[in-house]
Amino acid sequence: MDLVPRPTRRPATPRLAALVAALAVAAGCTAATPRAAPPPPPPTTAAVAEYLQGQPLAGPTGLWLLVASDPPRLVDVDRGTRRPVDGLPTGEGPYSVSGVGKDAIVAADRQVFILDRWSPRVRPVGAGDAMASLDGRGIWLLERGRRCTLREVGLDSLARRPPRRVPCTIGLLADTPLGLLLWTEPAADGEKSALLDPGTGRVVARYPEILGVVGDLVLWGDQERGAGPFTLTNRRTGARHRVPRPTPHGLADFGQASPDGRLLAIGFVDLSWTRVHGQVTDIWLLDLRTRRWRHLPGTPLITGVKFMSMQWTADGRLVLAGDFKRFGEALVVWRPGQDHLAIKRLDLPDYAGSDTFVAFPAPGS
């Protein structure tokens, strides 16, 4: 999905007034949810930012990485080799990559391609802002122009849902069990995240900012109004629980859920950490059963935030890849329960407009 930088937002047209009104009504509906339960006590560990450190990664990883370079390249982590992806137009970057089922989406200048797992060549599927469908068998495409439309196509580029008119002031974030997660123009009360029913096109809920959706659970907060607690809402039961911020530093990125749905990994990004006079990423994992935070070992991490990203693998490893300040390019692996990061130096291609990557299992692994 290519959301960085976001496309220029345009004012809503009069013909979209009905949908805008629906957003306002939905906002009023969500305000009448049950009172939030008291939060668990916040973490007490003092944050000390460090450069990347850990233990050498032992044994093979069994991973390939698709990296958003120009052109995107496939990196064999264990062999240290890399090769460009074929079939992309030249000079059409910047590129972004994201996973869809067992395959990957490659996007460039609103052109969208599919890279089948282990294939050296992409194939076109459409145009627009792209987001993986929840079942991994399709792609949502937000097509922008004088009028904006949202449609879903299969990985074979055949239509799965017909086009639907939408405001040009929205952006795609994720397809979730609770609907399509979108960012929107902030409403009068500051709400800028919405959940859209893909079947009806109706907005079913709005929040100030959604940080993660896992099953029936929505983690949300209002970071623009201070560093107060988050709220974990169960959309099925209506239960709400306050969740304290694990750190007063930085702004929270959109979280990534572990494959088993137990942990939500969130990076807190501070672009000017005063203690080190640099950029810092602090990664915390929210246990969605206990509503308590776990701190990723080795963080807060001093590194350029535009040169590192993270992703869960299908077998439950949290993988960080990028160019780490005072260390260099590396792959970092952590499994839940470990008290350290496992690090492998890795020659990565230069990112081109996006720090995204997709981790594939290597052939035969």
PDB file of C-alpha atoms in Angstrom, residues 24 78 138 153 172 191 231 257 263 349:
ATOM      1  CA  ALA A  24     -21.048  12.388  11.614  1.00  0.00           C
ATOM      2  CA  ASP A  78      20.825 -16.863   4.179  1.00  0.00           C
ATOM      3  CA  GLY A 138      -7.681  -9.996  -3.698  1.00  0.00           C
ATOM      4  CA  VAL A 153     -10.198  -7.269  -7.753  1.00  0.00           C
ATOM      5  CA  LEU A 172      -6.664   2.961   2.652  1.00  0.00           C
ATOM      6  CA  GLU A 191     -11.950  11.802  14.481  1.00  0.00           C
ATOM      7  CA  THR A 231      -8.711   2.485  24.705  1.00  0.00           C
ATOM      8  CA  ALA A 257      -0.713  -8.271  14.976  1.00  0.00           C
ATOM      9  CA  LEU A 263       0.292  -9.612  20.427  1.00  0.00           C
ATOM     10  CA  PRO A 349      19.432  -2.596  -1.550  1.00  0.00           C
TER      11      PRO A 349
END
